[in-house]
JSON list of C-alpha atoms in Angstrom, two decimals:
[
{"chain": "A", "resi": 1, "resn": "SER", "atom": "CA", "xyz": [0.00, 0.00, 0.00]},
{"chain": "A", "resi": 2, "resn": "GLN", "atom": "CA", "xyz": [1.04, 3.58, -0.54]},
{"chain": "A", "resi": 3, "resn": "THR", "atom": "CA", "xyz": [2.14, 5.60, 2.46]},
{"chain": "A", "resi": 4, "resn": "ILE", "atom": "CA", "xyz": [3.57, 9.04, 3.01]},
{"chain": "A", "resi": 5, "resn": "HIS", "atom": "CA", "xyz": [6.01, 9.90, 5.77]},
{"chain": "A", "resi": 6, "resn": "GLN", "atom": "CA", "xyz": [6.76, 13.35, 7.04]},
{"chain": "A", "resi": 7, "resn": "TRP", "atom": "CA", "xyz": [9.04, 14.39, 9.86]},
{"chain": "A", "resi": 8, "resn": "PRO", "atom": "CA", "xyz": [9.58, 15.83, 12.33]},
{"chain": "A", "resi": 9, "resn": "ALA", "atom": "CA", "xyz": [6.09, 16.31, 13.78]},
{"chain": "A", "resi": 10, "resn": "THR", "atom": "CA", "xyz": [7.03, 19.47, 15.65]},
{"chain": "A", "resi": 11, "resn": "LEU", "atom": "CA", "xyz": [10.00, 21.79, 15.40]},
{"chain": "A", "resi": 12, "resn": "VAL", "atom": "CA", "xyz": [11.05, 24.94, 17.24]},
{"chain": "A", "resi": 13, "resn": "GLN", "atom": "CA", "xyz": [13.80, 26.88, 15.52]},
{"chain": "A", "resi": 14, "resn": "PRO", "atom": "CA", "xyz": [15.40, 30.28, 16.20]},
{"chain": "A", "resi": 15, "resn": "VAL", "atom": "CA", "xyz": [15.18, 33.09, 13.69]},
{"chain": "A", "resi": 16, "resn": "GLY", "atom": "CA", "xyz": [18.05, 32.92, 11.22]},
{"chain": "A", "resi": 17, "resn": "SER", "atom": "CA", "xyz": [18.61, 29.18, 11.58]},
{"chain": "A", "resi": 18, "resn": "PRO", "atom": "CA", "xyz": [18.38, 26.76, 8.62]},
{"chain": "A", "resi": 19, "resn": "LEU", "atom": "CA", "xyz": [15.46, 24.42, 7.98]},
{"chain": "A", "resi": 20, "resn": "SER", "atom": "CA", "xyz": [15.12, 21.02, 6.36]},
{"chain": "A", "resi": 21, "resn": "LEU", "atom": "CA", "xyz": [11.83, 19.13, 6.30]},
{"chain": "A", "resi": 22, "resn": "GLU", "atom": "CA", "xyz": [11.69, 15.76, 4.61]},
{"chain": "A", "resi": 23, "resn": "CYS", "atom": "CA", "xyz": [8.83, 13.91, 2.97]},
{"chain": "A", "resi": 24, "resn": "THR", "atom": "CA", "xyz": [9.02, 10.40, 1.54]},
{"chain": "A", "resi": 25, "resn": "VAL", "atom": "CA", "xyz": [6.47, 8.27, -0.24]},
{"chain": "A", "resi": 26, "resn": "GLU", "atom": "CA", "xyz": [6.34, 4.48, -0.35]},
{"chain": "A", "resi": 27, "resn": "GLY", "atom": "CA", "xyz": [4.49, 2.10, -2.60]},
{"chain": "A", "resi": 28, "resn": "THR", "atom": "CA", "xyz": [4.42, 4.17, -5.76]},
{"chain": "A", "resi": 29, "resn": "SER", "atom": "CA", "xyz": [6.74, 5.51, -8.42]},
{"chain": "A", "resi": 30, "resn": "ASN", "atom": "CA", "xyz": [7.04, 8.91, -10.09]},
{"chain": "A", "resi": 31, "resn": "PRO", "atom": "CA", "xyz": [4.41, 10.56, -7.90]},
{"chain": "A", "resi": 32, "resn": "ASN", "atom": "CA", "xyz": [3.46, 14.23, -8.13]},
{"chain": "A", "resi": 33, "resn": "LEU", "atom": "CA", "xyz": [4.50, 15.76, -4.80]},
{"chain": "A", "resi": 34, "resn": "TYR", "atom": "CA", "xyz": [3.38, 18.96, -3.09]},
{"chain": "A", "resi": 35, "resn": "TRP", "atom": "CA", "xyz": [4.31, 21.17, -0.14]},
{"chain": "A", "resi": 36, "resn": "TYR", "atom": "CA", "xyz": [1.58, 23.20, 1.53]},
{"chain": "A", "resi": 37, "resn": "ARG", "atom": "CA", "xyz": [1.70, 25.59, 4.47]},
{"chain": "A", "resi": 38, "resn": "GLN", "atom": "CA", "xyz": [-1.11, 26.46, 6.82]},
{"chain": "A", "resi": 39, "resn": "ALA", "atom": "CA", "xyz": [-0.75, 29.54, 9.00]},
{"chain": "A", "resi": 40, "resn": "ALA", "atom": "CA", "xyz": [-3.08, 30.51, 11.84]},
{"chain": "A", "resi": 41, "resn": "GLY", "atom": "CA", "xyz": [-5.55, 27.65, 11.52]},
{"chain": "A", "resi": 42, "resn": "ARG", "atom": "CA", "xyz": [-7.30, 27.57, 8.16]},
{"chain": "A", "resi": 43, "resn": "GLY", "atom": "CA", "xyz": [-6.14, 28.32, 4.65]},
{"chain": "A", "resi": 44, "resn": "LEU", "atom": "CA", "xyz": [-3.72, 25.88, 3.03]},
{"chain": "A", "resi": 45, "resn": "GLN", "atom": "CA", "xyz": [-1.29, 27.64, 0.74]},
{"chain": "A", "resi": 46, "resn": "LEU", "atom": "CA", "xyz": [0.47, 25.69, -2.00]},
{"chain": "A", "resi": 47, "resn": "LEU", "atom": "CA", "xyz": [4.20, 26.40, -1.82]},
{"chain": "A", "resi": 48, "resn": "PHE", "atom": "CA", "xyz": [5.85, 24.02, -4.28]},
{"chain": "A", "resi": 49, "resn": "TYR", "atom": "CA", "xyz": [5.03, 21.05, -6.44]},
{"chain": "A", "resi": 50, "resn": "SER", "atom": "CA", "xyz": [7.14, 18.56, -8.32]},
{"chain": "A", "resi": 51, "resn": "VAL", "atom": "CA", "xyz": [6.26, 16.25, -11.20]},
{"chain": "A", "resi": 52, "resn": "GLY", "atom": "CA", "xyz": [9.62, 14.45, -11.23]},
{"chain": "A", "resi": 53, "resn": "ILE", "atom": "CA", "xyz": [13.20, 14.31, -10.00]},
{"chain": "A", "resi": 54, "resn": "GLY", "atom": "CA", "xyz": [14.82, 17.74, -10.08]},
{"chain": "A", "resi": 55, "resn": "GLN", "atom": "CA", "xyz": [11.60, 19.39, -11.31]},
{"chain": "A", "resi": 56, "resn": "ILE", "atom": "CA", "xyz": [10.30, 22.02, -8.90]},
{"chain": "A", "resi": 57, "resn": "SER", "atom": "CA", "xyz": [7.58, 24.61, -9.47]},
{"chain": "A", "resi": 58, "resn": "SER", "atom": "CA", "xyz": [7.26, 27.45, -7.01]},
{"chain": "A", "resi": 59, "resn": "GLU", "atom": "CA", "xyz": [3.86, 28.95, -6.41]},
{"chain": "A", "resi": 60, "resn": "VAL", "atom": "CA", "xyz": [4.75, 31.99, -4.30]},
{"chain": "A", "resi": 61, "resn": "PRO", "atom": "CA", "xyz": [7.97, 33.94, -3.79]},
{"chain": "A", "resi": 62, "resn": "GLN", "atom": "CA", "xyz": [9.27, 33.35, -0.30]},
{"chain": "A", "resi": 63, "resn": "ASN", "atom": "CA", "xyz": [12.11, 32.47, 1.96]},
{"chain": "A", "resi": 64, "resn": "LEU", "atom": "CA", "xyz": [11.81, 28.76, 1.24]},
{"chain": "A", "resi": 65, "resn": "SER", "atom": "CA", "xyz": [13.06, 26.36, -1.40]},
{"chain": "A", "resi": 66, "resn": "ALA", "atom": "CA", "xyz": [12.28, 22.77, -2.35]},
{"chain": "A", "resi": 67, "resn": "SER", "atom": "CA", "xyz": [14.25, 19.95, -3.88]},
{"chain": "A", "resi": 68, "resn": "ARG", "atom": "CA", "xyz": [13.50, 16.48, -5.16]},
{"chain": "A", "resi": 69, "resn": "PRO", "atom": "CA", "xyz": [16.75, 14.51, -5.11]},
{"chain": "A", "resi": 70, "resn": "GLN", "atom": "CA", "xyz": [15.05, 11.12, -5.50]},
{"chain": "A", "resi": 71, "resn": "ASP", "atom": "CA", "xyz": [11.83, 9.92, -7.06]},
{"chain": "A", "resi": 72, "resn": "ARG", "atom": "CA", "xyz": [9.99, 9.51, -3.75]},
{"chain": "A", "resi": 73, "resn": "GLN", "atom": "CA", "xyz": [11.70, 12.18, -1.68]},
{"chain": "A", "resi": 74, "resn": "PHE", "atom": "CA", "xyz": [10.68, 15.82, -1.41]},
{"chain": "A", "resi": 75, "resn": "ILE", "atom": "CA", "xyz": [12.57, 18.28, 0.79]},
{"chain": "A", "resi": 76, "resn": "LEU", "atom": "CA", "xyz": [11.59, 21.75, 1.97]},
{"chain": "A", "resi": 77, "resn": "SER", "atom": "CA", "xyz": [14.45, 24.01, 3.02]},
{"chain": "A", "resi": 78, "resn": "SER", "atom": "CA", "xyz": [15.41, 27.44, 4.17]},
{"chain": "A", "resi": 79, "resn": "LYS", "atom": "CA", "xyz": [18.85, 28.97, 4.70]},
{"chain": "A", "resi": 80, "resn": "LYS", "atom": "CA", "xyz": [17.62, 31.50, 7.28]},
{"chain": "A", "resi": 81, "resn": "LEU", "atom": "CA", "xyz": [14.24, 31.22, 8.93]},
{"chain": "A", "resi": 82, "resn": "LEU", "atom": "CA", "xyz": [11.99, 34.22, 9.52]},
{"chain": "A", "resi": 83, "resn": "LEU", "atom": "CA", "xyz": [9.28, 34.58, 12.14]},
{"chain": "A", "resi": 84, "resn": "SER", "atom": "CA", "xyz": [6.75, 34.54, 9.31]},
{"chain": "A", "resi": 85, "resn": "ASP", "atom": "CA", "xyz": [7.85, 31.03, 8.33]},
{"chain": "A", "resi": 86, "resn": "SER", "atom": "CA", "xyz": [6.02, 29.62, 11.34]},
{"chain": "A", "resi": 87, "resn": "GLY", "atom": "CA", "xyz": [3.13, 27.37, 10.42]},
{"chain": "A", "resi": 88, "resn": "PHE", "atom": "CA", "xyz": [1.89, 23.86, 9.75]},
{"chain": "A", "resi": 89, "resn": "TYR", "atom": "CA", "xyz": [3.70, 22.31, 6.80]},
{"chain": "A", "resi": 90, "resn": "LEU", "atom": "CA", "xyz": [2.08, 19.48, 4.88]},
{"chain": "A", "resi": 91, "resn": "CYS", "atom": "CA", "xyz": [3.43, 17.20, 2.19]},
{"chain": "A", "resi": 92, "resn": "ALA", "atom": "CA", "xyz": [1.04, 15.50, -0.21]},
{"chain": "A", "resi": 93, "resn": "TRP", "atom": "CA", "xyz": [0.90, 13.28, -3.26]},
{"chain": "A", "resi": 94, "resn": "ILE", "atom": "CA", "xyz": [-1.77, 12.13, -5.65]},
{"chain": "A", "resi": 95, "resn": "GLY", "atom": "CA", "xyz": [-2.71, 8.57, -4.76]},
{"chain": "A", "resi": 96, "resn": "MET", "atom": "CA", "xyz": [-5.57, 8.11, -7.16]},
{"chain": "A", "resi": 97, "resn": "VAL", "atom": "CA", "xyz": [-7.26, 10.12, -9.89]},
{"chain": "A", "resi": 98, "resn": "GLY", "atom": "CA", "xyz": [-7.13, 13.53, -8.31]},
{"chain": "A", "resi": 99, "resn": "GLY", "atom": "CA", "xyz": [-7.29, 12.26, -4.76]},
{"chain": "A", "resi": 100, "resn": "TYR", "atom": "CA", "xyz": [-4.50, 13.71, -2.68]},
{"chain": "A", "resi": 101, "resn": "THR", "atom": "CA", "xyz": [-3.00, 11.90, 0.31]},
{"chain": "A", "resi": 102, "resn": "PHE", "atom": "CA", "xyz": [-1.49, 14.21, 2.90]},
{"chain": "A", "resi": 103, "resn": "GLY", "atom": "CA", "xyz": [1.21, 13.51, 5.44]},
{"chain": "A", "resi": 104, "resn": "SER", "atom": "CA", "xyz": [0.69, 14.11, 9.11]},
{"chain": "A", "resi": 105, "resn": "GLY", "atom": "CA", "xyz": [2.38, 17.49, 8.95]},
{"chain": "A", "resi": 106, "resn": "THR", "atom": "CA", "xyz": [5.17, 19.39, 10.72]},
{"chain": "A", "resi": 107, "resn": "ARG", "atom": "CA", "xyz": [4.29, 22.21, 13.06]},
{"chain": "A", "resi": 108, "resn": "LEU", "atom": "CA", "xyz": [7.13, 24.74, 12.84]},
{"chain": "A", "resi": 109, "resn": "THR", "atom": "CA", "xyz": [7.51, 27.54, 15.35]},
{"chain": "A", "resi": 110, "resn": "VAL", "atom": "CA", "xyz": [10.18, 30.11, 14.66]},
{"chain": "A", "resi": 111, "resn": "VAL", "atom": "CA", "xyz": [11.22, 31.97, 17.82]},
{"chain": "B", "resi": 1, "resn": "ASP", "atom": "CA", "xyz": [-7.31, 32.02, -6.09]},
{"chain": "B", "resi": 2, "resn": "ALA", "atom": "CA", "xyz": [-9.85, 29.40, -5.10]},
{"chain": "B", "resi": 3, "resn": "LYS", "atom": "CA", "xyz": [-12.71, 28.98, -7.56]},
{"chain": "B", "resi": 4, "resn": "THR", "atom": "CA", "xyz": [-15.26, 27.99, -4.92]},
{"chain": "B", "resi": 5, "resn": "THR", "atom": "CA", "xyz": [-17.26, 29.76, -2.23]},
{"chain": "B", "resi": 6, "resn": "GLN", "atom": "CA", "xyz": [-18.48, 28.09, 0.95]},
{"chain": "B", "resi": 7, "resn": "PRO", "atom": "CA", "xyz": [-20.17, 29.34, 4.12]},
{"chain": "B", "resi": 8, "resn": "PRO", "atom": "CA", "xyz": [-17.54, 29.89, 6.82]},
{"chain": "B", "resi": 9, "resn": "SER", "atom": "CA", "xyz": [-19.31, 27.82, 9.44]},
{"chain": "B", "resi": 10, "resn": "MET", "atom": "CA", "xyz": [-22.25, 25.47, 10.04]},
{"chain": "B", "resi": 11, "resn": "ASP", "atom": "CA", "xyz": [-23.70, 23.56, 12.96]},
{"chain": "B", "resi": 12, "resn": "CYS", "atom": "CA", "xyz": [-25.31, 20.15, 12.85]},
{"chain": "B", "resi": 13, "resn": "ALA", "atom": "CA", "xyz": [-26.95, 17.98, 15.51]},
{"chain": "B", "resi": 14, "resn": "GLU", "atom": "CA", "xyz": [-25.39, 14.60, 16.11]},
{"chain": "B", "resi": 15, "resn": "GLY", "atom": "CA", "xyz": [-27.18, 11.86, 14.18]},
{"chain": "B", "resi": 16, "resn": "ARG", "atom": "CA", "xyz": [-28.72, 14.26, 11.69]},
{"chain": "B", "resi": 17, "resn": "ALA", "atom": "CA", "xyz": [-27.62, 14.78, 8.10]},
{"chain": "B", "resi": 18, "resn": "ALA", "atom": "CA", "xyz": [-25.09, 17.51, 7.47]},
{"chain": "B", "resi": 19, "resn": "ASN", "atom": "CA", "xyz": [-25.51, 19.27, 4.14]},
{"chain": "B", "resi": 20, "resn": "LEU", "atom": "CA", "xyz": [-22.54, 21.41, 3.15]},
{"chain": "B", "resi": 21, "resn": "PRO", "atom": "CA", "xyz": [-23.03, 23.67, 0.12]},
{"chain": "B", "resi": 22, "resn": "CYS", "atom": "CA", "xyz": [-20.44, 24.88, -2.35]},
{"chain": "B", "resi": 23, "resn": "ASN", "atom": "CA", "xyz": [-20.72, 27.34, -5.22]},
{"chain": "B", "resi": 24, "resn": "HIS", "atom": "CA", "xyz": [-18.46, 26.97, -8.23]},
{"chain": "B", "resi": 25, "resn": "SER", "atom": "CA", "xyz": [-20.16, 29.05, -10.89]},
{"chain": "B", "resi": 26, "resn": "THR", "atom": "CA", "xyz": [-17.07, 29.35, -13.11]},
{"chain": "B", "resi": 27, "resn": "ILE", "atom": "CA", "xyz": [-16.33, 25.63, -13.26]},
{"chain": "B", "resi": 28, "resn": "SER", "atom": "CA", "xyz": [-15.04, 24.39, -16.60]},
{"chain": "B", "resi": 29, "resn": "GLY", "atom": "CA", "xyz": [-16.32, 21.34, -18.42]},
{"chain": "B", "resi": 30, "resn": "ASN", "atom": "CA", "xyz": [-13.25, 19.26, -17.61]},
{"chain": "B", "resi": 31, "resn": "GLU", "atom": "CA", "xyz": [-13.02, 20.21, -13.95]},
{"chain": "B", "resi": 32, "resn": "TYR", "atom": "CA", "xyz": [-14.00, 17.86, -11.17]},
{"chain": "B", "resi": 33, "resn": "VAL", "atom": "CA", "xyz": [-15.40, 18.80, -7.78]},
{"chain": "B", "resi": 34, "resn": "TYR", "atom": "CA", "xyz": [-13.37, 17.45, -4.85]},
{"chain": "B", "resi": 35, "resn": "TRP", "atom": "CA", "xyz": [-14.15, 17.47, -1.16]},
{"chain": "B", "resi": 36, "resn": "TYR", "atom": "CA", "xyz": [-11.62, 17.19, 1.63]},
{"chain": "B", "resi": 37, "resn": "ARG", "atom": "CA", "xyz": [-11.87, 17.66, 5.35]},
{"chain": "B", "resi": 38, "resn": "GLN", "atom": "CA", "xyz": [-9.31, 18.63, 7.95]},
{"chain": "B", "resi": 39, "resn": "ILE", "atom": "CA", "xyz": [-9.64, 17.70, 11.57]},
{"chain": "B", "resi": 40, "resn": "HIS", "atom": "CA", "xyz": [-7.75, 20.02, 13.88]},
{"chain": "B", "resi": 41, "resn": "SER", "atom": "CA", "xyz": [-3.96, 19.65, 13.68]},
{"chain": "B", "resi": 42, "resn": "GLN", "atom": "CA", "xyz": [-4.12, 16.86, 11.10]},
{"chain": "B", "resi": 43, "resn": "GLY", "atom": "CA", "xyz": [-3.54, 16.75, 7.35]},
{"chain": "B", "resi": 44, "resn": "PRO", "atom": "CA", "xyz": [-6.58, 17.07, 5.08]},
{"chain": "B", "resi": 45, "resn": "GLN", "atom": "CA", "xyz": [-8.40, 13.84, 4.26]},
{"chain": "B", "resi": 46, "resn": "TYR", "atom": "CA", "xyz": [-9.92, 13.05, 0.88]},
{"chain": "B", "resi": 47, "resn": "ILE", "atom": "CA", "xyz": [-13.69, 12.47, 1.03]},
{"chain": "B", "resi": 48, "resn": "ILE", "atom": "CA", "xyz": [-15.15, 12.23, -2.44]},
{"chain": "B", "resi": 49, "resn": "HIS", "atom": "CA", "xyz": [-15.06, 13.71, -5.92]},
{"chain": "B", "resi": 50, "resn": "GLY", "atom": "CA", "xyz": [-17.30, 13.88, -8.98]},
{"chain": "B", "resi": 51, "resn": "LEU", "atom": "CA", "xyz": [-17.67, 15.37, -12.44]},
{"chain": "B", "resi": 52, "resn": "LYS", "atom": "CA", "xyz": [-21.39, 15.66, -13.14]},
{"chain": "B", "resi": 53, "resn": "ASN", "atom": "CA", "xyz": [-23.13, 12.60, -11.73]},
{"chain": "B", "resi": 54, "resn": "ASN", "atom": "CA", "xyz": [-24.00, 12.24, -8.08]},
{"chain": "B", "resi": 55, "resn": "GLU", "atom": "CA", "xyz": [-21.50, 10.11, -6.19]},
{"chain": "B", "resi": 56, "resn": "THR", "atom": "CA", "xyz": [-21.67, 8.10, -2.98]},
{"chain": "B", "resi": 57, "resn": "ASN", "atom": "CA", "xyz": [-19.07, 6.27, -0.95]},
{"chain": "B", "resi": 58, "resn": "GLU", "atom": "CA", "xyz": [-18.74, 5.01, 2.59]},
{"chain": "B", "resi": 59, "resn": "MET", "atom": "CA", "xyz": [-18.07, 8.49, 3.92]},
{"chain": "B", "resi": 60, "resn": "ALA", "atom": "CA", "xyz": [-20.48, 10.78, 2.12]},
{"chain": "B", "resi": 61, "resn": "SER", "atom": "CA", "xyz": [-22.64, 11.62, -0.88]},
{"chain": "B", "resi": 62, "resn": "LEU", "atom": "CA", "xyz": [-21.94, 14.34, -3.41]},
{"chain": "B", "resi": 63, "resn": "ILE", "atom": "CA", "xyz": [-24.82, 16.01, -5.21]},
{"chain": "B", "resi": 64, "resn": "ILE", "atom": "CA", "xyz": [-23.88, 18.17, -8.21]},
{"chain": "B", "resi": 65, "resn": "THR", "atom": "CA", "xyz": [-26.50, 20.39, -9.83]},
{"chain": "B", "resi": 66, "resn": "GLU", "atom": "CA", "xyz": [-27.30, 19.82, -13.48]},
{"chain": "B", "resi": 67, "resn": "ASP", "atom": "CA", "xyz": [-25.60, 23.06, -14.53]},
{"chain": "B", "resi": 68, "resn": "ARG", "atom": "CA", "xyz": [-22.60, 22.08, -12.34]},
{"chain": "B", "resi": 69, "resn": "LYS", "atom": "CA", "xyz": [-22.45, 25.52, -10.79]},
{"chain": "B", "resi": 70, "resn": "SER", "atom": "CA", "xyz": [-22.94, 24.24, -7.28]},
{"chain": "B", "resi": 71, "resn": "SER", "atom": "CA", "xyz": [-22.75, 21.07, -5.24]},
{"chain": "B", "resi": 72, "resn": "THR", "atom": "CA", "xyz": [-23.63, 19.71, -1.81]},
{"chain": "B", "resi": 73, "resn": "LEU", "atom": "CA", "xyz": [-21.69, 17.30, 0.33]},
{"chain": "B", "resi": 74, "resn": "ILE", "atom": "CA", "xyz": [-23.97, 15.18, 2.50]},
{"chain": "B", "resi": 75, "resn": "LEU", "atom": "CA", "xyz": [-22.86, 13.39, 5.65]},
{"chain": "B", "resi": 76, "resn": "PRO", "atom": "CA", "xyz": [-25.94, 11.23, 6.25]},
{"chain": "B", "resi": 77, "resn": "HIS", "atom": "CA", "xyz": [-25.60, 10.68, 9.99]},
{"chain": "B", "resi": 78, "resn": "ALA", "atom": "CA", "xyz": [-23.14, 13.17, 11.43]},
{"chain": "B", "resi": 79, "resn": "THR", "atom": "CA", "xyz": [-21.13, 12.18, 14.50]},
{"chain": "B", "resi": 80, "resn": "LEU", "atom": "CA", "xyz": [-19.00, 14.26, 16.82]},
{"chain": "B", "resi": 81, "resn": "ARG", "atom": "CA", "xyz": [-15.93, 12.96, 14.98]},
{"chain": "B", "resi": 82, "resn": "ASP", "atom": "CA", "xyz": [-17.15, 14.68, 11.81]},
{"chain": "B", "resi": 83, "resn": "THR", "atom": "CA", "xyz": [-16.39, 18.06, 13.37]},
{"chain": "B", "resi": 84, "resn": "ALA", "atom": "CA", "xyz": [-13.80, 19.52, 10.99]},
{"chain": "B", "resi": 85, "resn": "VAL", "atom": "CA", "xyz": [-13.16, 22.10, 8.28]},
{"chain": "B", "resi": 86, "resn": "TYR", "atom": "CA", "xyz": [-14.56, 20.93, 4.95]},
{"chain": "B", "resi": 87, "resn": "TYR", "atom": "CA", "xyz": [-13.00, 22.11, 1.71]},
{"chain": "B", "resi": 88, "resn": "CYS", "atom": "CA", "xyz": [-14.64, 22.11, -1.70]},
{"chain": "B", "resi": 89, "resn": "ILE", "atom": "CA", "xyz": [-12.15, 22.33, -4.58]},
{"chain": "B", "resi": 90, "resn": "VAL", "atom": "CA", "xyz": [-12.47, 22.24, -8.35]},
{"chain": "B", "resi": 91, "resn": "ARG", "atom": "CA", "xyz": [-9.66, 21.14, -10.60]},
{"chain": "B", "resi": 92, "resn": "VAL", "atom": "CA", "xyz": [-8.81, 19.29, -13.74]},
{"chain": "B", "resi": 93, "resn": "ALA", "atom": "CA", "xyz": [-8.15, 15.62, -13.06]},
{"chain": "B", "resi": 94, "resn": "SER", "atom": "CA", "xyz": [-5.20, 15.41, -15.42]},
{"chain": "B", "resi": 95, "resn": "LEU", "atom": "CA", "xyz": [-1.84, 15.39, -13.68]},
{"chain": "B", "resi": 96, "resn": "ASN", "atom": "CA", "xyz": [-0.35, 17.06, -16.71]},
{"chain": "B", "resi": 97, "resn": "ASN", "atom": "CA", "xyz": [-2.27, 20.26, -16.07]},
{"chain": "B", "resi": 98, "resn": "GLN", "atom": "CA", "xyz": [0.03, 22.24, -13.82]},
{"chain": "B", "resi": 99, "resn": "GLY", "atom": "CA", "xyz": [0.90, 19.11, -11.92]},
{"chain": "B", "resi": 100, "resn": "GLY", "atom": "CA", "xyz": [-2.63, 18.51, -10.72]},
{"chain": "B", "resi": 101, "resn": "LYS", "atom": "CA", "xyz": [-2.31, 21.04, -7.92]},
{"chain": "B", "resi": 102, "resn": "LEU", "atom": "CA", "xyz": [-5.16, 21.73, -5.51]},
{"chain": "B", "resi": 103, "resn": "ILE", "atom": "CA", "xyz": [-6.01, 25.30, -4.56]},
{"chain": "B", "resi": 104, "resn": "PHE", "atom": "CA", "xyz": [-7.74, 25.44, -1.18]},
{"chain": "B", "resi": 105, "resn": "GLY", "atom": "CA", "xyz": [-10.22, 28.12, -0.14]},
{"chain": "B", "resi": 106, "resn": "GLN", "atom": "CA", "xyz": [-11.21, 28.86, 3.45]},
{"chain": "B", "resi": 107, "resn": "GLY", "atom": "CA", "xyz": [-13.66, 25.98, 3.71]},
{"chain": "B", "resi": 108, "resn": "THR", "atom": "CA", "xyz": [-16.63, 25.47, 6.03]},
{"chain": "B", "resi": 109, "resn": "GLU", "atom": "CA", "xyz": [-16.06, 24.78, 9.70]},
{"chain": "B", "resi": 110, "resn": "LEU", "atom": "CA", "xyz": [-18.65, 22.15, 10.63]},
{"chain": "B", "resi": 111, "resn": "SER", "atom": "CA", "xyz": [-19.46, 21.74, 14.30]},
{"chain": "B", "resi": 112, "resn": "VAL", "atom": "CA", "xyz": [-21.43, 18.63, 15.18]},
{"chain": "B", "resi": 113, "resn": "LYS", "atom": "CA", "xyz": [-23.15, 19.10, 18.52]},
{"chain": "B", "resi": 114, "resn": "PRO", "atom": "CA", "xyz": [-24.58, 16.45, 20.86]}
]
């Protein structure tokens, strides 16, 4: 069966520190992968998506970057975190026709 | 921007049907209607999707109007565990269209009360 793993579950980082969040998918090949952020409760914002290795599309200009070094691995990074980067980060992939499967999320607090 | 509009909040009594409306008046002929829900502090969960026919699965029913400009998600017997934010999204099913990305609106916060 297909599963999606995302870690860590929670993270507290100081302003100016680097960030690396990892997402991996099992049980499928060449999935479309997505990073979303949710700030202050509701409203999921699409940050990046990838249709293949090394292929990254950015949806909004920001302090973050994404990479896809392997087929089933999607990484969200930052060189220097800002307070405004705090939020709930979710990784997702399409498991069926149009049906997304989301990871359990990482709650990032920048202090 | 999201192409759907939903009421920000709704209440429903436990055991009764919850009917969540969604307007998507600018939907294109090749766009599907998807419903997801998000329980607090969890990732969104897929519920159901449809193109023009009504759909039913173990979780819910989806009723799409004949002109496809609106739809209703029906939870037939709401329980306290159905309390969540429900998102209605329209998108093309093809993964080749901009990677199949989902654009979320603000959704409807459903509160199921005992």
